[in-house]
Amino acid sequence: MMKKTVLMLFVGLLSVGIYAQETATAKIKFKSETIDYGEIAKGSDGVRVFEFTNTGDAPLVITNVKSSCGCTIPKKPDAPILPGETGEIQVKYDTKRVGPIRKAITVTSNSDTPTKVLKIKGTVKPDDAK
């Protein structure tokens, strides 16, 4: 009888430990989900950075970052972001294209919100604009 009780207690504690590990999640919190370029000159620097923090209790792995068009090139972090640490997603917009900027960047990760859409906006002015 004592062996059964000890065995049941051990199995119960083991299952609670496994459950606790399964509930650990990464959480991604962006400093800002929209970057406003404002009015920029044609050919100017189109690189901007989305900063984020892993506010969860498990490592954050960003598996994919893609843009809504080929004029915007995002770059994701290669290594996992540990709980409490910060990271960045770099975005480069082709500023040789004159006109309004309205693009979406889709971030896929192991976060509690696995898909997040970031936005860039602004206007690229032609060379002769004052």
CSV table of N, CA and C in Angstrom, one decimal:
chain,number,residue,atom,x,y,z
A,1,MET,N,0.8,-1.2,0.0
A,1,MET,CA,0.0,0.0,0.0
A,1,MET,C,0.9,1.3,0.0
A,2,MET,N,1.9,1.3,0.8
A,2,MET,CA,2.8,2.4,0.9
A,2,MET,C,3.5,2.6,-0.5
A,3,LYS,N,3.9,1.5,-1.1
A,3,LYS,CA,4.6,1.7,-2.4
A,3,LYS,C,3.7,2.3,-3.5
A,4,LYS,N,2.4,1.9,-3.4
A,4,LYS,CA,1.4,2.5,-4.4
A,4,LYS,C,1.2,4.0,-4.1
A,5,THR,N,1.2,4.4,-2.9
A,5,THR,CA,1.0,5.8,-2.5
A,5,THR,C,2.2,6.6,-3.0
A,6,VAL,N,3.4,6.1,-2.7
A,6,VAL,CA,4.6,6.8,-3.1
A,6,VAL,C,4.7,6.9,-4.7
A,7,LEU,N,4.3,5.8,-5.3
A,7,LEU,CA,4.3,5.8,-6.8
A,7,LEU,C,3.3,6.8,-7.3
A,8,MET,N,2.2,6.8,-6.8
A,8,MET,CA,1.1,7.8,-7.3
A,8,MET,C,1.6,9.2,-7.0
A,9,LEU,N,2.2,9.5,-5.9
A,9,LEU,CA,2.7,10.8,-5.6
A,9,LEU,C,3.8,11.2,-6.6
A,10,PHE,N,4.7,10.3,-6.9
A,10,PHE,CA,5.8,10.5,-7.8
A,10,PHE,C,5.3,10.8,-9.2
A,11,VAL,N,4.3,10.0,-9.7
A,11,VAL,CA,3.7,10.2,-11.0
A,11,VAL,C,3.0,11.6,-11.0
A,12,GLY,N,2.3,11.9,-10.0
A,12,GLY,CA,1.6,13.2,-9.9
A,12,GLY,C,2.5,14.4,-10.0
A,13,LEU,N,3.6,14.3,-9.2
A,13,LEU,CA,4.6,15.4,-9.3
A,13,LEU,C,5.3,15.5,-10.6
A,14,LEU,N,5.6,14.4,-11.2
A,14,LEU,CA,6.2,14.3,-12.5
A,14,LEU,C,5.3,15.0,-13.6
A,15,SER,N,4.0,14.6,-13.6
A,15,SER,CA,3.1,15.2,-14.5
A,15,SER,C,2.9,16.7,-14.3
A,16,VAL,N,2.9,17.2,-13.1
A,16,VAL,CA,2.9,18.6,-12.9
A,16,VAL,C,4.1,19.3,-13.4
A,17,GLY,N,5.3,18.7,-13.3
A,17,GLY,CA,6.5,19.3,-13.8
A,17,GLY,C,6.5,19.3,-15.3
A,18,ILE,N,6.0,18.3,-16.0
A,18,ILE,CA,5.9,18.3,-17.4
A,18,ILE,C,4.9,19.3,-17.9
A,19,TYR,N,3.8,19.5,-17.2
A,19,TYR,CA,2.8,20.4,-17.6
A,19,TYR,C,3.3,21.9,-17.4
A,20,ALA,N,4.1,22.1,-16.4
A,20,ALA,CA,4.7,23.4,-16.2
A,20,ALA,C,5.6,23.8,-17.3
A,21,GLN,N,6.4,22.8,-17.8
A,21,GLN,CA,7.3,23.1,-18.9
A,21,GLN,C,6.5,23.3,-20.2
A,22,GLU,N,5.4,22.7,-20.4
A,22,GLU,CA,4.6,22.9,-21.6
A,22,GLU,C,4.0,24.2,-21.7
A,23,THR,N,3.7,24.8,-20.5
A,23,THR,CA,3.0,26.1,-20.5
A,23,THR,C,3.9,27.3,-20.6
A,24,ALA,N,5.2,27.1,-20.6
A,24,ALA,CA,6.2,28.2,-20.7
A,24,ALA,C,6.1,28.7,-22.2
A,25,THR,N,5.9,30.0,-22.4
A,25,THR,CA,5.7,30.5,-23.7
A,25,THR,C,6.6,31.8,-23.9
A,26,ALA,N,6.9,32.0,-25.1
A,26,ALA,CA,7.6,33.2,-25.5
A,26,ALA,C,6.5,34.2,-25.8
A,27,LYS,N,6.8,35.5,-25.5
A,27,LYS,CA,5.9,36.6,-25.8
A,27,LYS,C,6.7,37.7,-26.5
A,28,ILE,N,6.2,38.2,-27.6
A,28,ILE,CA,6.9,39.2,-28.3
A,28,ILE,C,6.2,40.6,-28.1
A,29,LYS,N,6.9,41.6,-27.6
A,29,LYS,CA,6.3,42.9,-27.4
A,29,LYS,C,7.2,43.9,-28.2
A,30,PHE,N,6.6,44.5,-29.2
A,30,PHE,CA,7.3,45.5,-30.0
A,30,PHE,C,7.2,46.9,-29.4
A,31,LYS,N,8.3,47.6,-29.5
A,31,LYS,CA,8.4,49.0,-29.0
A,31,LYS,C,7.3,49.8,-29.8
A,32,SER,N,7.2,49.6,-31.1
A,32,SER,CA,6.2,50.2,-31.9
A,32,SER,C,6.0,49.2,-33.1
A,33,GLU,N,4.7,49.1,-33.5
A,33,GLU,CA,4.3,48.2,-34.5
A,33,GLU,C,4.2,48.9,-35.9
A,34,THR,N,4.5,50.2,-35.9
A,34,THR,CA,4.4,51.0,-37.1
A,34,THR,C,5.6,51.9,-37.1
A,35,ILE,N,6.3,52.0,-38.3
A,35,ILE,CA,7.4,52.9,-38.4
A,35,ILE,C,7.0,53.9,-39.5
A,36,ASP,N,7.0,55.2,-39.1
A,36,ASP,CA,6.6,56.3,-40.0
A,36,ASP,C,7.9,56.9,-40.6
A,37,TYR,N,8.2,56.7,-41.8
A,37,TYR,CA,9.4,57.3,-42.5
A,37,TYR,C,9.2,58.8,-42.6
A,38,GLY,N,7.9,59.3,-42.6
A,38,GLY,CA,7.7,60.7,-42.9
A,38,GLY,C,7.9,61.0,-44.3
A,39,GLU,N,8.4,62.2,-44.6
A,39,GLU,CA,8.7,62.6,-46.0
A,39,GLU,C,10.2,62.4,-46.1
A,40,ILE,N,10.7,61.6,-47.0
A,40,ILE,CA,12.1,61.4,-47.2
A,40,ILE,C,12.5,61.6,-48.7
A,41,ALA,N,13.7,62.0,-48.9
A,41,ALA,CA,14.2,62.2,-50.3
A,41,ALA,C,14.4,60.9,-51.0
A,42,LYS,N,14.2,61.0,-52.3
A,42,LYS,CA,14.5,59.8,-53.2
A,42,LYS,C,16.0,59.4,-53.0
A,43,GLY,N,16.3,58.2,-52.9
A,43,GLY,CA,17.6,57.7,-52.7
A,43,GLY,C,18.2,57.8,-51.3
A,44,SER,N,17.4,58.3,-50.4
A,44,SER,CA,18.0,58.4,-49.0
A,44,SER,C,18.0,57.0,-48.3
A,45,ASP,N,18.5,57.0,-47.1
A,45,ASP,CA,18.7,55.7,-46.4
A,45,ASP,C,17.3,55.2,-46.0
A,46,GLY,N,17.0,54.0,-46.5
A,46,GLY,CA,15.7,53.3,-46.3
A,46,GLY,C,15.7,52.3,-45.2
A,47,VAL,N,16.7,52.2,-44.4
A,47,VAL,CA,16.8,51.2,-43.3
A,47,VAL,C,16.2,51.7,-42.0
A,48,ARG,N,15.3,50.9,-41.5
A,48,ARG,CA,14.7,51.2,-40.2
A,48,ARG,C,14.7,49.9,-39.4
A,49,VAL,N,14.4,50.1,-38.0
A,49,VAL,CA,14.5,48.9,-37.1
A,49,VAL,C,13.3,48.9,-36.2
A,50,PHE,N,12.7,47.7,-36.2
A,50,PHE,CA,11.6,47.4,-35.2
A,50,PHE,C,12.3,46.7,-34.0
A,51,GLU,N,12.2,47.3,-32.9
A,51,GLU,CA,12.8,46.8,-31.7
A,51,GLU,C,11.7,46.0,-30.9
A,52,PHE,N,12.1,44.9,-30.3
A,52,PHE,CA,11.1,44.1,-29.5
A,52,PHE,C,11.8,43.5,-28.3
A,53,THR,N,11.0,43.0,-27.4
A,53,THR,CA,11.4,42.3,-26.2
A,53,THR,C,10.7,41.0,-26.0
A,54,ASN,N,11.4,40.0,-25.6
A,54,ASN,CA,10.7,38.7,-25.2
A,54,ASN,C,10.2,38.9,-23.8
A,55,THR,N,8.9,39.1,-23.6
A,55,THR,CA,8.4,39.3,-22.3
A,55,THR,C,7.9,37.9,-21.7
A,56,GLY,N,8.1,36.9,-22.4
A,56,GLY,CA,7.6,35.5,-21.9
A,56,GLY,C,8.7,34.9,-21.1
A,57,ASP,N,8.4,33.6,-20.8
A,57,ASP,CA,9.4,32.8,-20.0
A,57,ASP,C,10.0,31.6,-20.7
A,58,ALA,N,10.0,31.7,-22.1
A,58,ALA,CA,10.7,30.7,-22.9
A,58,ALA,C,11.4,31.5,-24.0
A,59,PRO,N,12.4,30.8,-24.6
A,59,PRO,CA,13.2,31.5,-25.7
A,59,PRO,C,12.2,31.8,-26.9
A,60,LEU,N,12.4,33.0,-27.5
A,60,LEU,CA,11.6,33.4,-28.6
A,60,LEU,C,12.4,33.1,-29.9
A,61,VAL,N,11.8,32.3,-30.8
A,61,VAL,CA,12.4,32.0,-32.1
A,61,VAL,C,11.6,32.6,-33.2
A,62,ILE,N,12.1,33.5,-33.9
A,62,ILE,CA,11.5,34.1,-35.1
A,62,ILE,C,11.8,33.2,-36.3
A,63,THR,N,10.8,32.6,-36.8
A,63,THR,CA,11.0,31.6,-37.9
A,63,THR,C,11.0,32.2,-39.3
A,64,ASN,N,10.2,33.3,-39.4
A,64,ASN,CA,10.1,33.9,-40.8
A,64,ASN,C,9.7,35.4,-40.6
A,65,VAL,N,10.2,36.2,-41.5
A,65,VAL,CA,9.8,37.6,-41.7
A,65,VAL,C,9.7,37.9,-43.1
A,66,LYS,N,8.5,38.3,-43.6
A,66,LYS,CA,8.3,38.5,-45.0
A,66,LYS,C,7.5,39.8,-45.2
A,67,SER,N,7.8,40.4,-46.4
A,67,SER,CA,7.2,41.7,-46.7
A,67,SER,C,6.1,41.5,-47.7
A,68,SER,N,5.2,42.5,-47.8
A,68,SER,CA,4.1,42.5,-48.7
A,68,SER,C,4.6,42.7,-50.2
A,69,CYS,N,5.8,43.2,-50.4
A,69,CYS,CA,6.3,43.4,-51.8
A,69,CYS,C,7.8,43.3,-51.8
A,70,GLY,N,8.4,43.2,-53.0
A,70,GLY,CA,9.8,43.1,-53.2
A,70,GLY,C,10.6,44.4,-52.9
A,71,CYS,N,9.9,45.5,-52.7
A,71,CYS,CA,10.6,46.8,-52.5
A,71,CYS,C,11.0,46.9,-51.0
A,72,THR,N,10.6,46.0,-50.2
A,72,THR,CA,10.9,46.1,-48.8
A,72,THR,C,11.6,44.8,-48.4
A,73,ILE,N,12.8,44.9,-47.8
A,73,ILE,CA,13.6,43.7,-47.5
A,73,ILE,C,13.8,43.6,-46.0
A,74,PRO,N,13.1,42.7,-45.3
A,74,PRO,CA,13.2,42.5,-43.8
A,74,PRO,C,14.4,41.5,-43.5
A,75,LYS,N,14.9,41.7,-42.3
A,75,LYS,CA,16.0,40.8,-41.9
A,75,LYS,C,15.7,40.4,-40.4
A,76,LYS,N,15.6,39.1,-40.2
A,76,LYS,CA,15.2,38.6,-38.9
A,76,LYS,C,16.5,38.2,-38.1
A,77,PRO,N,16.3,38.2,-36.7
A,77,PRO,CA,17.5,37.7,-35.9
A,77,PRO,C,17.7,36.2,-36.2
A,78,ASP,N,19.0,35.8,-36.2
A,78,ASP,CA,19.3,34.4,-36.4
A,78,ASP,C,19.1,33.5,-35.1
A,79,ALA,N,19.5,34.1,-34.0
A,79,ALA,CA,19.5,33.3,-32.7
A,79,ALA,C,18.2,33.6,-31.9
A,80,PRO,N,17.9,32.6,-31.1
A,80,PRO,CA,16.7,32.8,-30.2
A,80,PRO,C,16.9,34.0,-29.3
A,81,ILE,N,15.8,34.6,-28.9
A,81,ILE,CA,15.9,35.8,-28.0
A,81,ILE,C,15.4,35.2,-26.6
A,82,LEU,N,16.3,35.2,-25.7
A,82,LEU,CA,16.0,34.7,-24.3
A,82,LEU,C,15.0,35.6,-23.6
A,83,PRO,N,14.2,35.0,-22.6
A,83,PRO,CA,13.3,35.8,-21.8
A,83,PRO,C,13.9,37.0,-21.3
A,84,GLY,N,13.3,38.2,-21.4
A,84,GLY,CA,13.8,39.4,-20.9
A,84,GLY,C,14.7,40.2,-21.8
A,85,GLU,N,15.2,39.5,-22.9
A,85,GLU,CA,16.2,40.1,-23.8
A,85,GLU,C,15.4,40.8,-24.9
A,86,THR,N,16.2,41.7,-25.6
A,86,THR,CA,15.6,42.5,-26.7
A,86,THR,C,16.3,42.0,-28.0
A,87,GLY,N,15.6,42.3,-29.1
A,87,GLY,CA,16.1,42.0,-30.4
A,87,GLY,C,15.5,43.0,-31.4
A,88,GLU,N,15.9,42.8,-32.6
A,88,GLU,CA,15.4,43.8,-33.7
A,88,GLU,C,15.2,43.1,-35.0
A,89,ILE,N,14.3,43.6,-35.7
A,89,ILE,CA,14.0,43.2,-37.1
A,89,ILE,C,14.3,44.4,-38.0
A,90,GLN,N,15.3,44.3,-38.8
A,90,GLN,CA,15.7,45.4,-39.7
A,90,GLN,C,14.9,45.3,-41.0
A,91,VAL,N,14.4,46.5,-41.4
A,91,VAL,CA,13.7,46.6,-42.7
A,91,VAL,C,14.3,47.6,-43.6
A,92,LYS,N,14.5,47.3,-44.8
A,92,LYS,CA,15.1,48.2,-45.8
A,92,LYS,C,14.1,48.4,-46.9
A,93,TYR,N,13.7,49.7,-47.1
A,93,TYR,CA,12.8,50.1,-48.1
A,93,TYR,C,13.6,50.7,-49.3
A,94,ASP,N,13.2,50.4,-50.5
A,94,ASP,CA,13.9,50.9,-51.7
A,94,ASP,C,13.4,52.3,-51.9
A,95,THR,N,14.2,53.3,-51.5
A,95,THR,CA,13.8,54.7,-51.6
A,95,THR,C,14.0,55.3,-53.0
A,96,LYS,N,14.3,54.5,-54.0
A,96,LYS,CA,14.4,54.9,-55.4
A,96,LYS,C,13.0,55.0,-56.0
A,97,ARG,N,12.0,54.4,-55.3
A,97,ARG,CA,10.6,54.5,-55.7
A,97,ARG,C,9.9,55.7,-55.1
A,98,VAL,N,9.5,56.6,-56.0
A,98,VAL,CA,8.9,57.8,-55.5
A,98,VAL,C,7.4,57.6,-55.3
A,99,GLY,N,6.9,58.2,-54.2
A,99,GLY,CA,5.5,58.1,-53.9
A,99,GLY,C,5.2,57.6,-52.5
A,100,PRO,N,4.0,57.3,-52.2
A,100,PRO,CA,3.7,56.8,-50.8
A,100,PRO,C,4.2,55.5,-50.4
A,101,ILE,N,4.6,55.3,-49.2
A,101,ILE,CA,5.0,54.0,-48.6
A,101,ILE,C,3.9,53.5,-47.7
A,102,ARG,N,3.4,52.3,-48.1
A,102,ARG,CA,2.4,51.6,-47.2
A,102,ARG,C,2.6,50.2,-47.4
A,103,LYS,N,3.4,49.6,-46.5
A,103,LYS,CA,3.8,48.2,-46.6
A,103,LYS,C,3.6,47.5,-45.3
A,104,ALA,N,3.4,46.1,-45.4
A,104,ALA,CA,3.2,45.3,-44.2
A,104,ALA,C,4.4,44.3,-44.2
A,105,ILE,N,4.8,44.0,-43.0
A,105,ILE,CA,5.8,43.0,-42.7
A,105,ILE,C,5.2,42.0,-41.8
A,106,THR,N,5.2,40.7,-42.2
A,106,THR,CA,4.6,39.7,-41.4
A,106,THR,C,5.7,38.9,-40.7
A,107,VAL,N,5.5,38.8,-39.3
A,107,VAL,CA,6.5,38.1,-38.5
A,107,VAL,C,5.9,36.9,-37.9
A,108,THR,N,6.6,35.7,-38.2
A,108,THR,CA,6.1,34.4,-37.7
A,108,THR,C,7.1,33.9,-36.6
A,109,SER,N,6.6,33.5,-35.5
A,109,SER,CA,7.4,33.1,-34.4
A,109,SER,C,6.7,32.0,-33.5
A,110,ASN,N,7.4,31.6,-32.5
A,110,ASN,CA,6.8,30.7,-31.5
A,110,ASN,C,6.2,31.4,-30.3
A,111,SER,N,5.9,32.7,-30.5
A,111,SER,CA,5.3,33.5,-29.5
A,111,SER,C,3.8,33.0,-29.2
A,112,ASP,N,3.3,33.5,-28.1
A,112,ASP,CA,1.8,33.2,-27.8
A,112,ASP,C,0.9,33.8,-28.9
A,113,THR,N,1.4,34.8,-29.6
A,113,THR,CA,0.7,35.4,-30.8
A,113,THR,C,1.7,35.0,-32.0
A,114,PRO,N,1.5,33.9,-32.6
A,114,PRO,CA,2.5,33.4,-33.6
A,114,PRO,C,2.7,34.2,-34.9
A,115,THR,N,1.7,35.0,-35.2
A,115,THR,CA,1.8,35.9,-36.4
A,115,THR,C,1.5,37.3,-36.0
A,116,LYS,N,2.4,38.2,-36.3
A,116,LYS,CA,2.3,39.6,-36.0
A,116,LYS,C,2.5,40.4,-37.3
A,117,VAL,N,1.7,41.4,-37.6
A,117,VAL,CA,1.9,42.2,-38.8
A,117,VAL,C,2.4,43.6,-38.4
A,118,LEU,N,3.6,44.0,-38.9
A,118,LEU,CA,4.1,45.3,-38.6
A,118,LEU,C,3.9,46.2,-39.9
A,119,LYS,N,4.0,47.5,-39.7
A,119,LYS,CA,3.7,48.4,-40.9
A,119,LYS,C,4.8,49.4,-41.0
A,120,ILE,N,5.0,49.8,-42.2
A,120,ILE,CA,5.9,51.0,-42.5
A,120,ILE,C,5.0,51.9,-43.4
A,121,LYS,N,5.2,53.2,-43.2
A,121,LYS,CA,4.5,54.2,-44.0
A,121,LYS,C,5.4,55.4,-44.2
A,122,GLY,N,5.0,56.3,-45.1
A,122,GLY,CA,5.7,57.5,-45.4
A,122,GLY,C,5.5,57.9,-46.8
A,123,THR,N,6.4,58.8,-47.3
A,123,THR,CA,6.4,59.3,-48.6
A,123,THR,C,7.8,59.5,-49.1
A,124,VAL,N,8.1,59.0,-50.3
A,124,VAL,CA,9.4,59.3,-50.9
A,124,VAL,C,9.2,60.4,-51.9
A,125,LYS,N,9.9,61.5,-51.7
A,125,LYS,CA,9.7,62.7,-52.5
A,125,LYS,C,10.7,62.6,-53.7
A,126,PRO,N,10.3,63.1,-54.9
A,126,PRO,CA,11.2,63.2,-56.0
A,126,PRO,C,12.4,64.1,-55.8
A,127,ASP,N,13.4,64.0,-56.6
A,127,ASP,CA,14.6,64.8,-56.4
A,127,ASP,C,14.3,66.3,-56.5
A,128,ASP,N,13.4,66.7,-57.3
A,128,ASP,CA,13.1,68.2,-57.5
A,128,ASP,C,12.1,68.7,-56.5
A,129,ALA,N,11.7,67.9,-55.5
A,129,ALA,CA,10.7,68.4,-54.5
A,129,ALA,C,11.4,69.3,-53.5
A,130,LYS,N,10.8,70.3,-53.1
A,130,LYS,CA,11.3,71.2,-52.1
A,130,LYS,C,10.7,71.0,-50.7
